[in-house]
Every structure is written in C-alpha cells, then in structure tokens.
Tab-separated table of C-alpha atoms in Angstrom:
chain	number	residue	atom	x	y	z
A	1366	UNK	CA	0.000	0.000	0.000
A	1367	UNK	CA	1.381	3.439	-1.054
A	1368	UNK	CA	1.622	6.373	1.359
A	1369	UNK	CA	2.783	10.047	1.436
A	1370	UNK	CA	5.661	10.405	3.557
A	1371	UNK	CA	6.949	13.668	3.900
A	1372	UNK	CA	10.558	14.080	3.967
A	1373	UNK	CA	11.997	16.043	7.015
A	1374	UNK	CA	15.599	17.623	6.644
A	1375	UNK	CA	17.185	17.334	10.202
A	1376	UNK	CA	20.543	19.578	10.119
A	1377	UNK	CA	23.430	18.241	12.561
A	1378	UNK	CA	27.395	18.561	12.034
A	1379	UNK	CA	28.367	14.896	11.345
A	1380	UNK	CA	31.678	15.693	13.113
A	1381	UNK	CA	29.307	15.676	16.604
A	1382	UNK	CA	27.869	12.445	16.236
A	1383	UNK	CA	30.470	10.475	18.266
A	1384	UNK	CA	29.701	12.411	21.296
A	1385	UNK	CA	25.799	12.475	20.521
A	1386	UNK	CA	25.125	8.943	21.404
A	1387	UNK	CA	21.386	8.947	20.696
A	1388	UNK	CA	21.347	10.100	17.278
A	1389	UNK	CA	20.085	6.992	15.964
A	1390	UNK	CA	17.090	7.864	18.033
A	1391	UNK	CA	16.453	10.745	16.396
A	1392	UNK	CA	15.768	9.477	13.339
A	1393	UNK	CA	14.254	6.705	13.963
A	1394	UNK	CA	11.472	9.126	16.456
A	1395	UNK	CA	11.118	10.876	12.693
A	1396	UNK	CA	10.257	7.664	11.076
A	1397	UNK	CA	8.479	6.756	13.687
A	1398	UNK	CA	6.233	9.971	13.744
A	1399	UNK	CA	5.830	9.449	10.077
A	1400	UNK	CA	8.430	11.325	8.344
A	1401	UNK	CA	11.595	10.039	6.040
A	1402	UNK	CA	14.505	11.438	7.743
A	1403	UNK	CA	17.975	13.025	5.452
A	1404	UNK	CA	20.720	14.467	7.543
A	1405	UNK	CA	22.236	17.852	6.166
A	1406	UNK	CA	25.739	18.149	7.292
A	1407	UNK	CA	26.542	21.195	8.633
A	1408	UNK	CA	29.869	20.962	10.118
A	1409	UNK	CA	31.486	22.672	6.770
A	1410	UNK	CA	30.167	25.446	4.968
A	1411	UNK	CA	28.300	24.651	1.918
A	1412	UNK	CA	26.304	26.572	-0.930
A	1413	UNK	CA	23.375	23.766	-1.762
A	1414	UNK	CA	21.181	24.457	0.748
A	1415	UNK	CA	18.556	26.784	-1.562
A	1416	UNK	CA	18.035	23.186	-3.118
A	1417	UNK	CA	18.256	20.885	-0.590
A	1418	UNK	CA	15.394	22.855	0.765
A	1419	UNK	CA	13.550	22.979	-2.243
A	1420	UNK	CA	13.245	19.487	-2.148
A	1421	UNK	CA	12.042	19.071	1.877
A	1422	UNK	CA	8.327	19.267	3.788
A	1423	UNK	CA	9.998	19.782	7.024
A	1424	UNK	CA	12.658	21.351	8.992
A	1425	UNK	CA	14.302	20.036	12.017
A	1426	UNK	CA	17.387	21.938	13.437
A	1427	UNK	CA	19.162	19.457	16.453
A	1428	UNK	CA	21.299	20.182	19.247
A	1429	UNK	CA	24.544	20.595	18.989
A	1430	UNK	CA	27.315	22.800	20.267
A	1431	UNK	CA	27.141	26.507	21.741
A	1432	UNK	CA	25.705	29.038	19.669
A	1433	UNK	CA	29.014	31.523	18.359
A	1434	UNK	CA	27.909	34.646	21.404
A	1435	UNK	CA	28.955	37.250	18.270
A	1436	UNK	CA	25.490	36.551	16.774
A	1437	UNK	CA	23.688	38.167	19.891
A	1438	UNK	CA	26.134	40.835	21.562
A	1439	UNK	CA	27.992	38.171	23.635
A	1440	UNK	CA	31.837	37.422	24.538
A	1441	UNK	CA	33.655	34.925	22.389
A	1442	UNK	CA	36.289	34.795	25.314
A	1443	UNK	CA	33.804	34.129	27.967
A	1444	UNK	CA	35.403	31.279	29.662
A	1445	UNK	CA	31.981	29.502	30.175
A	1446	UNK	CA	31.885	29.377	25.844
A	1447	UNK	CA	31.871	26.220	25.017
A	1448	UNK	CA	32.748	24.833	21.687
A	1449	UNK	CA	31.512	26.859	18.723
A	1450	UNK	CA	30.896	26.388	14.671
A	1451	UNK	CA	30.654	29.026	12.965
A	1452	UNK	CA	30.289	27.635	9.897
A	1453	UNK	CA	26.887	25.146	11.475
A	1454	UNK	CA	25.766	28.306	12.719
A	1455	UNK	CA	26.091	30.118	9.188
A	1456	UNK	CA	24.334	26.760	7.066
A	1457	UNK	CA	21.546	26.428	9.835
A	1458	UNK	CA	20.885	30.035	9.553
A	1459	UNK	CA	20.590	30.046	5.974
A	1460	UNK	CA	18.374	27.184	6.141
A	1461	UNK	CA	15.892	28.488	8.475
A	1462	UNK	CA	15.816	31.998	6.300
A	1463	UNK	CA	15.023	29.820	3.386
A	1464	UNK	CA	12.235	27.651	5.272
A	1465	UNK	CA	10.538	30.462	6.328
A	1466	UNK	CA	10.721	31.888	2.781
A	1467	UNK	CA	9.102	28.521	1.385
A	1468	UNK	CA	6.714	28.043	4.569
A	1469	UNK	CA	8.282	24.763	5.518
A	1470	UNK	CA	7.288	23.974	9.172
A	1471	UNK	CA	10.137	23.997	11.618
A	1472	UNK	CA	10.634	22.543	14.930
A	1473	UNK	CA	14.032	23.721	16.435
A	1474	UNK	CA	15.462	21.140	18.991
A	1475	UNK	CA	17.958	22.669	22.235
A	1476	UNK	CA	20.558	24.011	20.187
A	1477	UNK	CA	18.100	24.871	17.348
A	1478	UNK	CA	15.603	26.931	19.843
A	1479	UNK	CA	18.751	28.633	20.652
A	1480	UNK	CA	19.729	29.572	17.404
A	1481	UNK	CA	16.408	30.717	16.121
A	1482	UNK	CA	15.418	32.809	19.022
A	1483	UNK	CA	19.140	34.478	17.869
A	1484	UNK	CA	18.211	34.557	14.436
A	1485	UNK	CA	14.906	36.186	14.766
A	1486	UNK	CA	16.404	38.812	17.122
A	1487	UNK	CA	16.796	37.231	21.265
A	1488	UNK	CA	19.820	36.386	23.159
A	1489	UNK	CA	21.025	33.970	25.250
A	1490	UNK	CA	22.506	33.429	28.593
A	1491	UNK	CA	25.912	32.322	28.143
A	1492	UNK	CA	25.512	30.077	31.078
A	1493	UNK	CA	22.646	29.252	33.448
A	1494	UNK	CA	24.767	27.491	36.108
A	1495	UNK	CA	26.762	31.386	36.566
A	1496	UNK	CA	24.321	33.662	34.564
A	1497	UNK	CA	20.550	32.373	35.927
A	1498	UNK	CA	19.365	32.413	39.461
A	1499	UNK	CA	17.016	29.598	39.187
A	1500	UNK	CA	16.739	26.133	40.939
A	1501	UNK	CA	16.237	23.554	37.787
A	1502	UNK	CA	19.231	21.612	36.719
A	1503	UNK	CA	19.695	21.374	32.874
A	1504	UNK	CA	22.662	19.942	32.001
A	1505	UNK	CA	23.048	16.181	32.507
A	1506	UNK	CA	24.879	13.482	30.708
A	1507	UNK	CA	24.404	11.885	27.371
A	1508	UNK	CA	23.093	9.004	28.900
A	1509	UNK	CA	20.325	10.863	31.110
A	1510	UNK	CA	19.052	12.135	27.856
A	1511	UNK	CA	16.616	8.679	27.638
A	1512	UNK	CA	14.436	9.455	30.731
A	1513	UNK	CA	12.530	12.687	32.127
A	1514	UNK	CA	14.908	15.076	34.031
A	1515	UNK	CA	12.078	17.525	35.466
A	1516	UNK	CA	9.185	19.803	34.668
A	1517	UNK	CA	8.003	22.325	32.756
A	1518	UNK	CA	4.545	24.224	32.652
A	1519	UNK	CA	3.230	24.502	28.835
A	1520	UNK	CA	0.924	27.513	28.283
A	1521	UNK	CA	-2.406	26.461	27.303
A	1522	UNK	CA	-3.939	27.665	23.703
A	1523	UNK	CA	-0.463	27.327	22.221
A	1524	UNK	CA	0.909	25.570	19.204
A	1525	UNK	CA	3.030	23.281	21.456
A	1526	UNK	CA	0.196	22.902	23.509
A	1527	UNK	CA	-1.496	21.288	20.825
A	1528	UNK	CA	1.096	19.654	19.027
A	1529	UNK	CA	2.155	17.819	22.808
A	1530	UNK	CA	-1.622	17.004	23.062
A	1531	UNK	CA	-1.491	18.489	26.666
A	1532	UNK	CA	-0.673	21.584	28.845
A	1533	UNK	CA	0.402	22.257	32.209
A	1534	UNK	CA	2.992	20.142	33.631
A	1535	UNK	CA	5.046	17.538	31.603
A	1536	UNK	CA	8.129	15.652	32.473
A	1537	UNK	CA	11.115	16.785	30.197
A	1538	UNK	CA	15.057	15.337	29.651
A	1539	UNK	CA	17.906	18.450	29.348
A	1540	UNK	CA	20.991	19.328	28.501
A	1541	UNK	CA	21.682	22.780	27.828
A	1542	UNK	CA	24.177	24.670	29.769
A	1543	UNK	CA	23.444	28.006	28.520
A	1544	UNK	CA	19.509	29.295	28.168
A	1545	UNK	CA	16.822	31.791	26.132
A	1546	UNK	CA	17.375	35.500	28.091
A	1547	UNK	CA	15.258	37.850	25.911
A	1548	UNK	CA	13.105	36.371	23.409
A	1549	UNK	CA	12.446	37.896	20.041
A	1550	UNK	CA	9.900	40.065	19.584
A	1551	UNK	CA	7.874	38.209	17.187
A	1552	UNK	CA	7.795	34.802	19.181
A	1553	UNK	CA	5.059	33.899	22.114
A	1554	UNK	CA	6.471	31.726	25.010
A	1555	UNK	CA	5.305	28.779	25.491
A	1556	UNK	CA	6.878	26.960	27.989
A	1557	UNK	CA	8.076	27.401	31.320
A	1558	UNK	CA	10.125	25.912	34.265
A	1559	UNK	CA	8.937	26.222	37.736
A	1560	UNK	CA	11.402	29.024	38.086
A	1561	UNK	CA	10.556	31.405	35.111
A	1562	UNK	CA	12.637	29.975	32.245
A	1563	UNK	CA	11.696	29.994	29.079
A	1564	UNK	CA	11.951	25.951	28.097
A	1565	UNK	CA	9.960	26.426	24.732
A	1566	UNK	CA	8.259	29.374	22.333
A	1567	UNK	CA	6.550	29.499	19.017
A	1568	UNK	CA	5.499	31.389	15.893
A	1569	UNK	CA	2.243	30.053	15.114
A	1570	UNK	CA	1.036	31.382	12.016
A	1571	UNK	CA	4.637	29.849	10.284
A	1572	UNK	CA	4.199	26.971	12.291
A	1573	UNK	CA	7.704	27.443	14.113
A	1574	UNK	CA	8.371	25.500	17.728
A	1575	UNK	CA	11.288	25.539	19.695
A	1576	UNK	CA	12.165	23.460	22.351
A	1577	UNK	CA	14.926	23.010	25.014
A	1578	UNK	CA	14.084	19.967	25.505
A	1579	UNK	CA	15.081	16.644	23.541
A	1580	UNK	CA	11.674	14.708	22.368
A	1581	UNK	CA	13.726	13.109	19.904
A	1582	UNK	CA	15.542	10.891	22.149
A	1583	UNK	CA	12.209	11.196	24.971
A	1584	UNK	CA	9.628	9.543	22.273
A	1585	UNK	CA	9.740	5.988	23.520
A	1586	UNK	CA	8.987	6.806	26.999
A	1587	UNK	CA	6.687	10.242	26.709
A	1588	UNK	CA	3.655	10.350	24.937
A	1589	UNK	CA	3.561	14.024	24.665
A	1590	UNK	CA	7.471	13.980	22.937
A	1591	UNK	CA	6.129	11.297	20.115
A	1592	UNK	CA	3.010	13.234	19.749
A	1593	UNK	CA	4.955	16.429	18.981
A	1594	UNK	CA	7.077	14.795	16.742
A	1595	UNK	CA	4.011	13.473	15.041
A	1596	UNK	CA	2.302	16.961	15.029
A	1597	UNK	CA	5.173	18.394	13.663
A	1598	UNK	CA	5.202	16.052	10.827
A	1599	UNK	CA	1.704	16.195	9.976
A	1600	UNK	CA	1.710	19.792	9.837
A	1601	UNK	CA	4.003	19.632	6.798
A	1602	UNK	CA	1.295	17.683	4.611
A	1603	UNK	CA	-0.544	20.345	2.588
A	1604	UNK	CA	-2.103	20.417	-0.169
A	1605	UNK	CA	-0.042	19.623	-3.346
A	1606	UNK	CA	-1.402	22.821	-5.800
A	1607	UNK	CA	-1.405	25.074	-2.688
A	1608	UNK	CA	1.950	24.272	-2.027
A	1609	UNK	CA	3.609	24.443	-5.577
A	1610	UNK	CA	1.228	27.516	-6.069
A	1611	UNK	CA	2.250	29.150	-2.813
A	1612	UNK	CA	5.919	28.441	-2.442
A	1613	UNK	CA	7.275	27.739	-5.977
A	1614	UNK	CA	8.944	24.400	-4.565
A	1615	UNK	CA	9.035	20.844	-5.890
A	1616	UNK	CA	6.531	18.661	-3.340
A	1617	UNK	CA	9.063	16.192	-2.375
A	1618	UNK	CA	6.399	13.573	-0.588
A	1619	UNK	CA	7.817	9.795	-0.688
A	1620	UNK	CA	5.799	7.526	-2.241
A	1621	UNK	CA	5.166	3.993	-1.311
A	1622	UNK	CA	8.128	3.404	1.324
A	1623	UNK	CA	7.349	0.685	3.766
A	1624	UNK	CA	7.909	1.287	7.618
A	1625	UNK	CA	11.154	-0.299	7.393
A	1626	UNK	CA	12.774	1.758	4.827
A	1627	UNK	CA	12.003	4.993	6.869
A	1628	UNK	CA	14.402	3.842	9.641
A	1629	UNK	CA	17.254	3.954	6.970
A	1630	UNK	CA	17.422	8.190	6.806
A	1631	UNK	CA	19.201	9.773	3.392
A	1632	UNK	CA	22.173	11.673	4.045
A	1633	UNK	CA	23.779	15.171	2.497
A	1634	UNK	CA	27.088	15.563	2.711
A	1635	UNK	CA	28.486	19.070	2.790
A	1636	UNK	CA	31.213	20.747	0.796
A	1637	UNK	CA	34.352	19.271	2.655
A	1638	UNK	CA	36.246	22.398	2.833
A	1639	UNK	CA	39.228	23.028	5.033
C-alpha cells in the first residue's frame, strides 16, 4: 500500500555524532512519527542548501554545540563558551531563512531553539549554572538524555500545547548549559520551568516550535514527545497545488516506502572544505 511520507531535513554537524550517542534515536522518532529522515551536514560550509530545501516538507534543526555569542552581543572569550561552529551556525541560519521563505514547518530542537530565538532577534545566557538564578538543573549526561529530568509548565492555547496534546505540567530530559534570556519580539512563550525559564516558544502562524528539551531521544517513553514529533510532521502535509502555487517548490512527498525503509534516513554531505 502506497503512502505520502513527507521528507523532514534534520541539520546536525556529522563531526558531533560520536559524542551524541542517541542520534540513531532521532531518526528513527522521525520515522516513527511518520516522516523520512535526510541528515544535512553542517559541520562545513556549503552553498546547496537553496536546493536541498527545495526538495524538503519539514525542517528540524538538532542540538549541537554553543551558539558563536557574536550573533547576539555576547563574549567569544567568555570562559563559560563552550565549543563553537561558525560555519553550522552560518548553514543552519541560511536554512531556516530559506524555510521560512518557502513556509516549511520547523521545529528547532535545544541548540536549534537557541539559534532561532538568535536569528529572529533574542539572546542567550551564556551560562545558566553562573548567569541564571534559578533552581532547575539542565545539564546532565548523554546518557540521562533517555528518561525525564524535570518539569516544565506549557501555556495552554499554544501551538506546542497542541502539538504535545497536553498543557500544564510535563516531564522533560535536558541538557543545555546556557539558556533563552530575551526572546524575540515576534515569538510567544510557550513553555516554562517552575522558576521562570523559558523551556519552549513558538510562531504560530509559520508553524515554528522551539524546544529546550530533547523529544527526539524522549519519544519511547513520553507520549507528549512522540506526539509532537508526530504533530510536527503532519503539519508539513498540505495540499499539493497550494503548495507548488504558494511556495514555488518541488513537493518532495515519498511515495510507497514501507515502515522499514524509513528507519534507513538519506544523508547530504556538505562541501568538505578546510
């Protein structure tokens, strides 16, 4: 039996995966949640991204390393810095400019949420362990990263809210060291921790979500992190004409793949530059 299966582009520097030891997860939560997966390597810069995202229903920017603190009036010598990319943050940029431009739903993971609360105009805390006076604990280990860590409150009547399928409290993993501090003008919070941080936000009318959290490693365990991966993924199916019509873009939907053949996700290499 043939199905549509929209294809989600997940960004990620392939030069991280070692030290991300769930990223099989990841992509198996987007099969799962009924998406075909293709990593974009961002580790190098690269000049193919205006058609690799021609050719996408979905974005999904991962976690990764620290956001470079030039991009929102911070210290590249702050000591607490942790390792930066430049280069990811220059292709993920791009790529988020270019799925807004298309209207490609995008749900921005940790790392991501960072980067596209910069991009859109907020700034971060360098670090919440020096910079933020609250009591929750974020960063944990690579191996935490499979079971719920603690709280946060999601605001009702919000596109996460409806995506999770619930609101109020939920049980969330971490590990981010550093945090949202202003968030852009144009984005609505919705989610925080018992102490007033801002653990998620959203532009609903370009169906944007960002997240602190890690539902792409949480989806075995959570409901509410397999349901937004699923919600997220559904909201990329539209309407063939309307889409061409609307965006210019190929409509890249995958026809006729069985369930096992969406656990094997494409890949896109970069330009391997020095």
């Amino acid at each position: 039996m043939s199905a549509e299966i929209p294809v989600i582009a997940v960004t990620l520097d392939f030069d991280e995966l070692p030290s991300f030891i769930h990223w099989k997860e990841m992509f198996r939560g987007v099969a799962a949640a009924g998406g075909t997966p293709v990593a974009i390597d961002c580790g190098k810069l690269r000049s193919d991204l205006p058609g690799v995202l021609r050719s996408v229903d979905g974005l999904l920017i991962s976690g990764g390393v620290d956001v470079d603190p030039a991009l929102y009036g911070g210290d590249r010598n702050d000591p607490r810095i942790q390792r930066i990319n430049p280069a990811r943050d220059e292709n993920e940029l791009t790529a988020l400019e270019l799925a807004r431009s298309q209207e490609i739903p995008i749900l921005a993971i940790c790392r991501g949420a960072q980067l596209t609360n910069v991009a859109l105009g907020g700034t971060l805390y360098a670090d919440l362990a020096r910079d933020w006076a609250g009591r929750t604990g974020h960063w944990h280990s690579e191996e935490a990263l499979i079971r719920s860590l603690h709280s946060v409150q999601i605001e009702p009547d919000t596109l996460l809210s409806q995506w999770t399928g619930t609101r109020g409290a939920v049980s969330v993993n971490s590990q981010h060291h550093q945090g949202l501090k202003t968030l852009a003008a144009q984005a609505r919070a919705a989610a925080h921790t018992d102490d007033g941080l801002i653990e998620a936000f959203e532009i609903e009318h370009e169906r944007i979500v960002s997240v602190q959290w890690h539902p792409e490693v949480l989806w075995r365990s959570e409901p509410h992190a397999l349901n937004l991966l699923r919600h997220f993924i559904t909201g990329t199916r539209r309407d063939d004409k309307h889409a061409s019509a609307a965006t210019g873009r190929k409509v890249p939907y995958r026809q006729g793949f069985g369930d096992d053949s969406r656990f094997g996700p494409s890949a896109v290499g970069g330009e391997r530059g020095t």
